[in-house]
PDB file of C-alpha atoms in Angstrom:
ATOM      1  CA  MET A   1       9.269   3.908 -12.056  1.00  0.00           C
ATOM      2  CA  THR A   2       7.937   5.523 -15.192  1.00  0.00           C
ATOM      3  CA  ARG A   3       9.707   8.425 -16.836  1.00  0.00           C
ATOM      4  CA  ASN A   4       7.131  10.910 -15.523  1.00  0.00           C
ATOM      5  CA  GLU A   5       7.006   9.481 -12.006  1.00  0.00           C
ATOM      6  CA  GLY A   6       8.977  11.445  -9.431  1.00  0.00           C
ATOM      7  CA  PRO A   7      10.619   9.954  -6.325  1.00  0.00           C
ATOM      8  CA  LEU A   8       7.780  11.056  -4.015  1.00  0.00           C
ATOM      9  CA  ALA A   9       5.160   9.492  -6.279  1.00  0.00           C
ATOM     10  CA  ALA A  10       7.221   6.305  -6.404  1.00  0.00           C
ATOM     11  CA  ILE A  11       7.386   6.079  -2.608  1.00  0.00           C
ATOM     12  CA  TRP A  12       3.649   6.807  -2.322  1.00  0.00           C
ATOM     13  CA  SER A  13       2.950   3.725  -4.434  1.00  0.00           C
ATOM     14  CA  ARG A  14       5.081   1.400  -2.270  1.00  0.00           C
ATOM     15  CA  ALA A  15       3.513   0.226   0.974  1.00  0.00           C
ATOM     16  CA  TYR A  16       6.487  -1.116   2.876  1.00  0.00           C
ATOM     17  CA  PRO A  17       8.732   1.977   2.701  1.00  0.00           C
ATOM     18  CA  LEU A  18       5.733   4.052   3.830  1.00  0.00           C
ATOM     19  CA  LEU A  19       4.969   1.664   6.696  1.00  0.00           C
ATOM     20  CA  THR A  20       8.611   1.512   7.764  1.00  0.00           C
ATOM     21  CA  VAL A  21       8.656   5.296   8.089  1.00  0.00           C
ATOM     22  CA  THR A  22       5.312   5.145   9.895  1.00  0.00           C
ATOM     23  CA  ALA A  23       6.681   2.645  12.422  1.00  0.00           C
ATOM     24  CA  LEU A  24       9.714   4.859  13.013  1.00  0.00           C
ATOM     25  CA  PHE A  25       7.526   7.931  13.527  1.00  0.00           C
ATOM     26  CA  TRP A  26       5.265   6.136  16.008  1.00  0.00           C
ATOM     27  CA  ALA A  27       8.231   4.625  17.821  1.00  0.00           C
ATOM     28  CA  GLY A  28       9.747   8.099  18.014  1.00  0.00           C
ATOM     29  CA  ASN A  29       6.602   9.297  19.776  1.00  0.00           C
ATOM     30  CA  SER A  30       7.529   7.360  22.920  1.00  0.00           C
ATOM     31  CA  ILE A  31      11.142   8.488  22.650  1.00  0.00           C
ATOM     32  CA  VAL A  32      10.144  12.154  22.490  1.00  0.00           C
ATOM     33  CA  GLY A  33       7.523  11.714  25.216  1.00  0.00           C
ATOM     34  CA  ARG A  34      10.180  10.321  27.528  1.00  0.00           C
ATOM     35  CA  ALA A  35      12.890  12.824  26.539  1.00  0.00           C
ATOM     36  CA  ALA A  36      10.568  15.833  27.016  1.00  0.00           C
ATOM     37  CA  ARG A  37       8.984  14.657  30.277  1.00  0.00           C
ATOM     38  CA  ASP A  38      10.518  17.522  32.276  1.00  0.00           C
ATOM     39  CA  LEU A  39       9.689  20.145  29.645  1.00  0.00           C
ATOM     40  CA  VAL A  40       6.142  19.439  28.486  1.00  0.00           C
ATOM     41  CA  PRO A  41       3.564  17.918  30.887  1.00  0.00           C
ATOM     42  CA  PRO A  42       1.607  14.946  29.488  1.00  0.00           C
ATOM     43  CA  ALA A  43      -1.789  16.618  28.972  1.00  0.00           C
ATOM     44  CA  ALA A  44      -0.148  19.650  27.358  1.00  0.00           C
ATOM     45  CA  LEU A  45       1.802  17.418  24.960  1.00  0.00           C
ATOM     46  CA  SER A  46      -1.384  15.518  24.054  1.00  0.00           C
ATOM     47  CA  PHE A  47      -3.494  18.660  23.638  1.00  0.00           C
ATOM     48  CA  TRP A  48      -1.092  20.581  21.424  1.00  0.00           C
ATOM     49  CA  ARG A  49      -0.104  17.468  19.486  1.00  0.00           C
ATOM     50  CA  TRP A  50      -3.620  16.847  18.265  1.00  0.00           C
ATOM     51  CA  THR A  51      -4.606  20.507  17.944  1.00  0.00           C
ATOM     52  CA  PHE A  52      -1.756  21.224  15.539  1.00  0.00           C
ATOM     53  CA  ALA A  53      -2.238  17.890  13.759  1.00  0.00           C
ATOM     54  CA  LEU A  54      -5.917  18.733  13.206  1.00  0.00           C
ATOM     55  CA  LEU A  55      -4.963  22.093  11.701  1.00  0.00           C
ATOM     56  CA  LEU A  56      -2.598  20.315   9.304  1.00  0.00           C
ATOM     57  CA  LEU A  57      -5.184  17.680   8.410  1.00  0.00           C
ATOM     58  CA  LEU A  58      -8.251  19.869   7.878  1.00  0.00           C
ATOM     59  CA  PRO A  59      -7.330  21.187   4.397  1.00  0.00           C
ATOM     60  CA  LEU A  60      -7.071  17.584   3.173  1.00  0.00           C
ATOM     61  CA  ALA A  61     -10.024  16.234   5.138  1.00  0.00           C
ATOM     62  CA  TRP A  62     -12.517  19.079   4.671  1.00  0.00           C
ATOM     63  CA  PRO A  63     -14.034  17.950   1.318  1.00  0.00           C
ATOM     64  CA  HIS A  64     -14.540  14.450   2.723  1.00  0.00           C
ATOM     65  CA  LEU A  65     -15.909  15.787   6.017  1.00  0.00           C
ATOM     66  CA  LYS A  66     -18.569  17.805   4.207  1.00  0.00           C
ATOM     67  CA  ARG A  67     -19.657  14.753   2.250  1.00  0.00           C
ATOM     68  CA  ASP A  68     -19.515  12.335   5.193  1.00  0.00           C
ATOM     69  CA  TRP A  69     -20.988  14.609   7.872  1.00  0.00           C
ATOM     70  CA  PRO A  70     -24.518  13.076   7.771  1.00  0.00           C
ATOM     71  CA  VAL A  71     -23.059   9.588   8.308  1.00  0.00           C
ATOM     72  CA  LEU A  72     -20.752  10.757  11.091  1.00  0.00           C
ATOM     73  CA  ARG A  73     -23.611  12.571  12.832  1.00  0.00           C
ATOM     74  CA  ALA A  74     -25.894   9.538  12.566  1.00  0.00           C
ATOM     75  CA  ASN A  75     -23.164   7.380  14.135  1.00  0.00           C
ATOM     76  CA  TRP A  76     -21.898   9.885  16.691  1.00  0.00           C
ATOM     77  CA  PRO A  77     -21.899   7.506  19.721  1.00  0.00           C
ATOM     78  CA  ILE A  78     -19.369   5.092  18.208  1.00  0.00           C
ATOM     79  CA  VAL A  79     -17.359   7.950  16.653  1.00  0.00           C
ATOM     80  CA  ALA A  80     -17.198   9.662  20.047  1.00  0.00           C
ATOM     81  CA  LEU A  81     -16.195   6.462  21.830  1.00  0.00           C
ATOM     82  CA  LEU A  82     -13.458   5.605  19.334  1.00  0.00           C
ATOM     83  CA  GLY A  83     -12.082   9.162  19.366  1.00  0.00           C
ATOM     84  CA  ALA A  84     -12.087   9.223  23.161  1.00  0.00           C
ATOM     85  CA  LEU A  85     -10.203   5.929  23.326  1.00  0.00           C
ATOM     86  CA  ALA A  86      -7.624   6.419  20.585  1.00  0.00           C
ATOM     87  CA  ILE A  87      -6.913  10.153  20.555  1.00  0.00           C
ATOM     88  CA  GLY A  88      -7.931  11.196  24.052  1.00  0.00           C
ATOM     89  CA  SER A  89      -7.269   8.509  26.638  1.00  0.00           C
ATOM     90  CA  PHE A  90      -4.449   6.536  25.021  1.00  0.00           C
ATOM     91  CA  ASN A  91      -2.168   9.498  24.485  1.00  0.00           C
ATOM     92  CA  ILE A  92      -2.531  11.062  27.919  1.00  0.00           C
ATOM     93  CA  LEU A  93      -1.913   7.692  29.558  1.00  0.00           C
ATOM     94  CA  LEU A  94       1.105   7.014  27.348  1.00  0.00           C
ATOM     95  CA  TYR A  95       2.759  10.353  28.102  1.00  0.00           C
ATOM     96  CA  THR A  96       1.851  10.088  31.789  1.00  0.00           C
ATOM     97  CA  GLY A  97       3.410   6.644  32.021  1.00  0.00           C
ATOM     98  CA  LEU A  98       6.571   7.909  30.347  1.00  0.00           C
ATOM     99  CA  GLN A  99       7.024  10.334  33.233  1.00  0.00           C
ATOM    100  CA  SER A 100       8.149   7.434  35.428  1.00  0.00           C
ATOM    101  CA  THR A 101       9.173   4.533  33.225  1.00  0.00           C
ATOM    102  CA  THR A 102      11.593   4.118  30.347  1.00  0.00           C
ATOM    103  CA  ALA A 103      10.752   4.378  26.669  1.00  0.00           C
ATOM    104  CA  LEU A 104      12.237   0.893  26.280  1.00  0.00           C
ATOM    105  CA  ASN A 105       9.768  -0.588  28.761  1.00  0.00           C
ATOM    106  CA  SER A 106       6.962   1.354  27.091  1.00  0.00           C
ATOM    107  CA  MET A 107       7.716  -0.029  23.633  1.00  0.00           C
ATOM    108  CA  LEU A 108       8.082  -3.608  24.816  1.00  0.00           C
ATOM    109  CA  ILE A 109       4.828  -3.482  26.785  1.00  0.00           C
ATOM    110  CA  GLN A 110       3.099  -2.127  23.671  1.00  0.00           C
ATOM    111  CA  SER A 111       4.329  -5.162  21.747  1.00  0.00           C
ATOM    112  CA  ALA A 112       1.777  -7.255  23.669  1.00  0.00           C
ATOM    113  CA  LEU A 113      -1.084  -5.597  21.749  1.00  0.00           C
ATOM    114  CA  PRO A 114      -1.787  -8.597  19.473  1.00  0.00           C
ATOM    115  CA  ALA A 115      -2.432 -10.836  22.477  1.00  0.00           C
ATOM    116  CA  LEU A 116      -4.594  -8.215  24.183  1.00  0.00           C
ATOM    117  CA  VAL A 117      -6.707  -7.766  21.054  1.00  0.00           C
ATOM    118  CA  LEU A 118      -7.574 -11.466  21.191  1.00  0.00           C
ATOM    119  CA  VAL A 119      -8.610 -11.214  24.850  1.00  0.00           C
ATOM    120  CA  VAL A 120     -10.671  -8.048  24.395  1.00  0.00           C
ATOM    121  CA  GLY A 121     -12.275  -9.391  21.216  1.00  0.00           C
ATOM    122  CA  ALA A 122     -13.431 -12.477  23.079  1.00  0.00           C
ATOM    123  CA  LEU A 123     -14.726 -10.526  26.088  1.00  0.00           C
ATOM    124  CA  VAL A 124     -16.367  -7.599  24.298  1.00  0.00           C
ATOM    125  CA  MET A 125     -17.401  -8.923  20.905  1.00  0.00           C
ATOM    126  CA  GLY A 126     -17.779 -12.615  21.697  1.00  0.00           C
ATOM    127  CA  ASP A 127     -15.055 -13.596  19.221  1.00  0.00           C
ATOM    128  CA  ARG A 128     -14.324 -17.294  19.274  1.00  0.00           C
ATOM    129  CA  THR A 129     -10.846 -18.179  20.472  1.00  0.00           C
ATOM    130  CA  SER A 130      -9.064 -21.475  20.078  1.00  0.00           C
ATOM    131  CA  ALA A 131      -6.903 -23.242  22.638  1.00  0.00           C
ATOM    132  CA  ARG A 132      -3.901 -22.237  20.563  1.00  0.00           C
ATOM    133  CA  GLN A 133      -4.842 -18.567  20.722  1.00  0.00           C
ATOM    134  CA  ILE A 134      -5.411 -18.749  24.470  1.00  0.00           C
ATOM    135  CA  ALA A 135      -1.985 -20.348  24.877  1.00  0.00           C
ATOM    136  CA  GLY A 136      -0.447 -17.559  22.808  1.00  0.00           C
ATOM    137  CA  VAL A 137      -2.123 -14.922  24.975  1.00  0.00           C
ATOM    138  CA  LEU A 138      -0.797 -16.529  28.155  1.00  0.00           C
ATOM    139  CA  ILE A 139       2.733 -16.734  26.752  1.00  0.00           C
ATOM    140  CA  SER A 140       2.655 -13.060  25.723  1.00  0.00           C
ATOM    141  CA  LEU A 141       1.220 -12.083  29.105  1.00  0.00           C
ATOM    142  CA  ALA A 142       4.110 -13.865  30.793  1.00  0.00           C
ATOM    143  CA  GLY A 143       6.468 -11.751  28.679  1.00  0.00           C
ATOM    144  CA  VAL A 144       4.754  -8.511  29.685  1.00  0.00           C
ATOM    145  CA  LEU A 145       4.887  -9.476  33.361  1.00  0.00           C
ATOM    146  CA  ALA A 146       8.576 -10.308  33.042  1.00  0.00           C
ATOM    147  CA  ILE A 147       9.248  -6.807  31.715  1.00  0.00           C
ATOM    148  CA  ILE A 148       7.041  -5.052  34.280  1.00  0.00           C
ATOM    149  CA  ALA A 149       8.614  -7.040  37.129  1.00  0.00           C
ATOM    150  CA  ARG A 150      12.081  -6.397  35.696  1.00  0.00           C
ATOM    151  CA  GLY A 151      12.817 -10.080  35.978  1.00  0.00           C
ATOM    152  CA  ASP A 152      12.051 -10.235  39.699  1.00  0.00           C
ATOM    153  CA  PRO A 153       8.851 -12.197  40.506  1.00  0.00           C
ATOM    154  CA  ALA A 154       8.966 -10.828  44.052  1.00  0.00           C
ATOM    155  CA  MET A 155       7.994  -7.426  42.631  1.00  0.00           C
ATOM    156  CA  LEU A 156       4.731  -8.934  41.405  1.00  0.00           C
ATOM    157  CA  TRP A 157       3.975 -10.770  44.624  1.00  0.00           C
ATOM    158  CA  GLY A 158       4.701  -7.672  46.696  1.00  0.00           C
ATOM    159  CA  LEU A 159       2.941  -5.331  44.216  1.00  0.00           C
ATOM    160  CA  ARG A 160       6.100  -3.223  44.087  1.00  0.00           C
ATOM    161  CA  LEU A 161       5.506  -2.193  40.490  1.00  0.00           C
ATOM    162  CA  ASN A 162       6.568   0.885  38.585  1.00  0.00           C
ATOM    163  CA  ILE A 163       3.446   3.040  38.258  1.00  0.00           C
ATOM    164  CA  GLY A 164       4.522   4.126  34.783  1.00  0.00           C
ATOM    165  CA  ASP A 165       4.549   0.536  33.549  1.00  0.00           C
ATOM    166  CA  ALA A 166       1.050  -0.005  34.958  1.00  0.00           C
ATOM    167  CA  ILE A 167      -0.262   3.173  33.309  1.00  0.00           C
ATOM    168  CA  ILE A 168       1.173   2.215  29.922  1.00  0.00           C
ATOM    169  CA  GLY A 169      -0.296  -1.260  30.342  1.00  0.00           C
ATOM    170  CA  GLY A 170      -3.678   0.417  30.846  1.00  0.00           C
ATOM    171  CA  ALA A 171      -3.118   2.563  27.757  1.00  0.00           C
ATOM    172  CA  VAL A 172      -2.369  -0.498  25.636  1.00  0.00           C
ATOM    173  CA  LEU A 173      -5.475  -2.212  27.000  1.00  0.00           C
ATOM    174  CA  LEU A 174      -7.568   0.782  25.897  1.00  0.00           C
ATOM    175  CA  TRP A 175      -5.966   0.625  22.460  1.00  0.00           C
ATOM    176  CA  ALA A 176      -6.861  -3.057  22.241  1.00  0.00           C
ATOM    177  CA  LEU A 177     -10.474  -2.113  23.013  1.00  0.00           C
ATOM    178  CA  TYR A 178     -10.309   0.561  20.299  1.00  0.00           C
ATOM    179  CA  SER A 179      -8.902  -1.965  17.827  1.00  0.00           C
ATOM    180  CA  VAL A 180     -11.753  -4.374  18.515  1.00  0.00           C
ATOM    181  CA  LEU A 181     -14.490  -1.715  18.351  1.00  0.00           C
ATOM    182  CA  LEU A 182     -13.005  -0.218  15.187  1.00  0.00           C
ATOM    183  CA  ARG A 183     -14.955  -2.768  13.140  1.00  0.00           C
ATOM    184  CA  ARG A 184     -18.091  -0.808  14.110  1.00  0.00           C
ATOM    185  CA  ARG A 185     -16.855   2.498  12.746  1.00  0.00           C
ATOM    186  CA  PRO A 186     -19.078   4.132  10.123  1.00  0.00           C
ATOM    187  CA  VAL A 187     -18.161   3.640   6.486  1.00  0.00           C
ATOM    188  CA  VAL A 188     -16.640   7.026   5.687  1.00  0.00           C
ATOM    189  CA  HIS A 189     -13.401   8.265   4.175  1.00  0.00           C
ATOM    190  CA  PRO A 190     -10.379   7.605   6.446  1.00  0.00           C
ATOM    191  CA  LEU A 191      -9.551  11.323   6.588  1.00  0.00           C
ATOM    192  CA  SER A 192     -13.107  12.180   7.644  1.00  0.00           C
ATOM    193  CA  PHE A 193     -12.977   9.598  10.414  1.00  0.00           C
ATOM    194  CA  LEU A 194      -9.516  10.725  11.547  1.00  0.00           C
ATOM    195  CA  ALA A 195     -10.542  14.394  11.677  1.00  0.00           C
ATOM    196  CA  ALA A 196     -13.706  13.586  13.632  1.00  0.00           C
ATOM    197  CA  SER A 197     -11.676  11.406  16.018  1.00  0.00           C
ATOM    198  CA  MET A 198      -9.212  14.237  16.563  1.00  0.00           C
ATOM    199  CA  VAL A 199     -12.007  16.678  17.432  1.00  0.00           C
ATOM    200  CA  VAL A 200     -13.416  14.233  19.986  1.00  0.00           C
ATOM    201  CA  GLY A 201      -9.967  13.482  21.381  1.00  0.00           C
ATOM    202  CA  ILE A 202      -9.130  17.150  21.847  1.00  0.00           C
ATOM    203  CA  ALA A 203     -12.444  17.648  23.657  1.00  0.00           C
ATOM    204  CA  VAL A 204     -11.550  14.777  26.012  1.00  0.00           C
ATOM    205  CA  ILE A 205      -8.037  16.093  26.621  1.00  0.00           C
ATOM    206  CA  ALA A 206      -9.069  19.744  27.144  1.00  0.00           C
ATOM    207  CA  PRO A 207     -10.453  19.457  30.716  1.00  0.00           C
ATOM    208  CA  VAL A 208      -7.456  17.349  31.775  1.00  0.00           C
ATOM    209  CA  TYR A 209      -5.157  19.991  30.311  1.00  0.00           C
ATOM    210  CA  ALA A 210      -7.110  22.722  32.113  1.00  0.00           C
ATOM    211  CA  HIS A 211      -6.627  20.884  35.425  1.00  0.00           C
ATOM    212  CA  GLU A 212      -2.943  20.482  34.642  1.00  0.00           C
ATOM    213  CA  LEU A 213      -2.639  24.239  34.091  1.00  0.00           C
ATOM    214  CA  TRP A 214      -4.624  24.972  37.264  1.00  0.00           C
ATOM    215  CA  SER A 215      -2.265  22.754  39.262  1.00  0.00           C
ATOM    216  CA  GLY A 216       0.686  24.812  38.036  1.00  0.00           C
ATOM    217  CA  ARG A 217       2.219  22.307  35.601  1.00  0.00           C
ATOM    218  CA  LEU A 218       3.267  24.488  32.685  1.00  0.00           C
ATOM    219  CA  ILE A 219       5.289  23.991  29.527  1.00  0.00           C
ATOM    220  CA  VAL A 220       8.902  25.052  30.069  1.00  0.00           C
ATOM    221  CA  PRO A 221       9.452  27.852  27.501  1.00  0.00           C
ATOM    222  CA  VAL A 222      12.603  26.528  25.833  1.00  0.00           C
ATOM    223  CA  ALA A 223      13.424  25.355  22.326  1.00  0.00           C
ATOM    224  CA  GLY A 224      13.243  21.703  23.351  1.00  0.00           C
ATOM    225  CA  SER A 225       9.577  22.071  24.282  1.00  0.00           C
ATOM    226  CA  ALA A 226       8.697  23.531  20.893  1.00  0.00           C
ATOM    227  CA  LEU A 227      10.665  20.841  19.081  1.00  0.00           C
ATOM    228  CA  ALA A 228       8.936  18.075  21.044  1.00  0.00           C
ATOM    229  CA  ILE A 229       5.467  19.462  20.281  1.00  0.00           C
ATOM    230  CA  ALA A 230       6.396  19.988  16.621  1.00  0.00           C
ATOM    231  CA  TYR A 231       7.658  16.414  16.270  1.00  0.00           C
ATOM    232  CA  VAL A 232       4.627  14.714  17.813  1.00  0.00           C
ATOM    233  CA  SER A 233       2.236  16.969  15.874  1.00  0.00           C
ATOM    234  CA  ILE A 234       3.785  16.455  12.446  1.00  0.00           C
ATOM    235  CA  PHE A 235       5.412  13.027  12.341  1.00  0.00           C
ATOM    236  CA  PRO A 236       3.528  10.459  14.496  1.00  0.00           C
ATOM    237  CA  SER A 237       0.220  12.319  14.060  1.00  0.00           C
ATOM    238  CA  PHE A 238      -0.255  13.969  10.659  1.00  0.00           C
ATOM    239  CA  LEU A 239       2.240  12.142   8.416  1.00  0.00           C
ATOM    240  CA  ALA A 240       2.142   8.710  10.072  1.00  0.00           C
ATOM    241  CA  TYR A 241      -1.647   8.485   9.865  1.00  0.00           C
ATOM    242  CA  LEU A 242      -1.593   9.465   6.196  1.00  0.00           C
ATOM    243  CA  PHE A 243       1.086   6.875   5.464  1.00  0.00           C
ATOM    244  CA  PHE A 244      -0.703   4.193   7.490  1.00  0.00           C
ATOM    245  CA  ASN A 245      -3.990   4.767   5.653  1.00  0.00           C
ATOM    246  CA  ARG A 246      -2.123   4.607   2.345  1.00  0.00           C
ATOM    247  CA  GLY A 247      -0.517   1.330   3.414  1.00  0.00           C
ATOM    248  CA  VAL A 248      -3.951  -0.136   4.130  1.00  0.00           C
ATOM    249  CA  GLU A 249      -5.096   0.968   0.668  1.00  0.00           C
ATOM    250  CA  LEU A 250      -2.116  -0.733  -0.971  1.00  0.00           C
ATOM    251  CA  ILE A 251      -1.821  -4.057   0.878  1.00  0.00           C
ATOM    252  CA  GLY A 252      -4.892  -4.336   3.121  1.00  0.00           C
ATOM    253  CA  SER A 253      -5.410  -4.020   6.857  1.00  0.00           C
ATOM    254  CA  ALA A 254      -4.239  -7.528   7.833  1.00  0.00           C
ATOM    255  CA  ALA A 255      -0.844  -7.262   6.146  1.00  0.00           C
ATOM    256  CA  THR A 256      -0.442  -3.698   7.385  1.00  0.00           C
ATOM    257  CA  GLY A 257      -1.214  -4.696  10.971  1.00  0.00           C
ATOM    258  CA  GLN A 258       1.241  -7.599  10.798  1.00  0.00           C
ATOM    259  CA  TYR A 259       4.022  -5.412   9.407  1.00  0.00           C
ATOM    260  CA  MET A 260       3.483  -2.713  12.036  1.00  0.00           C
ATOM    261  CA  ASN A 261       4.409  -5.198  14.741  1.00  0.00           C
ATOM    262  CA  VAL A 262       7.997  -4.123  14.031  1.00  0.00           C
ATOM    263  CA  MET A 263       7.273  -0.787  15.749  1.00  0.00           C
ATOM    264  CA  PRO A 264       8.123  -1.870  19.332  1.00  0.00           C
ATOM    265  CA  LEU A 265      11.415  -3.352  18.130  1.00  0.00           C
ATOM    266  CA  MET A 266      12.311  -0.105  16.376  1.00  0.00           C
ATOM    267  CA  GLY A 267      11.319   1.861  19.465  1.00  0.00           C
ATOM    268  CA  ALA A 268      13.490  -0.286  21.712  1.00  0.00           C
ATOM    269  CA  GLY A 269      16.445   0.344  19.439  1.00  0.00           C
ATOM    270  CA  LEU A 270      15.781   4.092  19.370  1.00  0.00           C
ATOM    271  CA  ALA A 271      15.514   4.180  23.172  1.00  0.00           C
ATOM    272  CA  MET A 272      18.942   2.606  23.516  1.00  0.00           C
ATOM    273  CA  LEU A 273      20.451   4.785  20.780  1.00  0.00           C
ATOM    274  CA  PHE A 274      19.075   8.214  21.716  1.00  0.00           C
ATOM    275  CA  LEU A 275      18.205   7.930  25.409  1.00  0.00           C
ATOM    276  CA  GLY A 276      21.024   5.625  26.463  1.00  0.00           C
ATOM    277  CA  GLU A 277      18.575   3.167  28.012  1.00  0.00           C
ATOM    278  CA  ALA A 278      20.070  -0.225  28.792  1.00  0.00           C
ATOM    279  CA  LEU A 279      18.814  -3.529  27.448  1.00  0.00           C
ATOM    280  CA  HIS A 280      18.674  -6.145  30.198  1.00  0.00           C
ATOM    281  CA  MET A 281      18.114  -9.872  30.086  1.00  0.00           C
ATOM    282  CA  PHE A 282      14.558  -9.475  31.383  1.00  0.00           C
ATOM    283  CA  HIS A 283      13.829  -7.273  28.336  1.00  0.00           C
ATOM    284  CA  VAL A 284      15.171  -9.975  26.006  1.00  0.00           C
ATOM    285  CA  ALA A 285      13.297 -12.750  27.803  1.00  0.00           C
ATOM    286  CA  GLY A 286      10.065 -10.754  27.935  1.00  0.00           C
ATOM    287  CA  LEU A 287      10.216  -9.794  24.273  1.00  0.00           C
ATOM    288  CA  ALA A 288      10.964 -13.391  23.281  1.00  0.00           C
ATOM    289  CA  LEU A 289       7.874 -14.561  25.165  1.00  0.00           C
ATOM    290  CA  ILE A 290       5.692 -11.823  23.643  1.00  0.00           C
ATOM    291  CA  VAL A 291       6.799 -12.649  20.091  1.00  0.00           C
ATOM    292  CA  ALA A 292       6.402 -16.374  20.744  1.00  0.00           C
ATOM    293  CA  GLY A 293       2.883 -15.777  22.022  1.00  0.00           C
ATOM    294  CA  ILE A 294       1.974 -13.762  18.924  1.00  0.00           C
ATOM    295  CA  LEU A 295       3.301 -16.527  16.667  1.00  0.00           C
ATOM    296  CA  VAL A 296       1.433 -19.205  18.606  1.00  0.00           C
ATOM    297  CA  ALA A 297      -1.821 -17.226  18.528  1.00  0.00           C
ATOM    298  CA  GLY A 298      -1.339 -16.671  14.820  1.00  0.00           C
ATOM    299  CA  ARG A 299      -3.566 -13.643  14.252  1.00  0.00           C
ATOM    300  CA  ALA A 300      -2.559 -10.208  13.001  1.00  0.00           C
ATOM    301  CA  PRO A 301      -4.509  -7.435  14.762  1.00  0.00           C
ATOM    302  CA  PRO A 302      -4.855  -3.775  13.852  1.00  0.00           C
ATOM    303  CA  ALA A 303      -1.629  -1.952  14.630  1.00  0.00           C
ATOM    304  CA  ALA A 304      -1.257   0.429  17.508  1.00  0.00           C
ATOM    305  CA  GLN A 305      -1.140   4.007  16.283  1.00  0.00           C
ATOM    306  CA  ALA A 306       0.771   5.778  18.922  1.00  0.00           C
TER     307      ALA A 306
END
């Protein structure tokens, strides 16, 4: 650190402290979503999360948005699709799944993202996959199924699955699709792209939120509701995305994606610490298989941004 460099400037120049905080913020998103499930309905949490995050982001993004608007407008189909997947669909599905499954299960299922990216890349983009990568995918899939079945294969055969686990599995699949399609995003400033994605995501969430209100599912007006919305708006949305983009600038997307694979492990620890969720042998076995599959496949995908 130079004499004129303050502590904040020093942290801003170091990728791994920034990415560690980012992983904690994103892991905390599932913890808060689970803890607040009886206070803030899923569409409401998604809608207000991204609305407030957009308000925080706009002062920083506005100069870039003005410059990049012609490019964004010319590429609106892919911008709309990516925003709908990442900001709109993923978040509602995540919070909906957390209504009926544990944050621990959620985080461990999300750890299968690297394997899913390989599968989706092969199916959607025609990416070539080796026998080793296919083996890694199958090993990771076995780990996910072990967690979803809670160690009991009879649950899979009888289709007696927790609906929350299935919904979160769908959310992670959509994020894998987003990760693969992200290579087609227009070449604009990261803040411009993030702001445009937020606008699209809010537009996708709005009718779902309206239906939620019409059905009588309202935010419980207590302090815990406000704190939950404040956390998900500021930390896993506004700050985490800034830190993640800075990490990519400092060490590149591949190294950043690899490092962010620690997020599910952090989330599992937070779930046990703050929610009192128990770690069972099927969690350990499933996670071991998922990590083994990632190592066998040997490719670092874009990280999930919860």
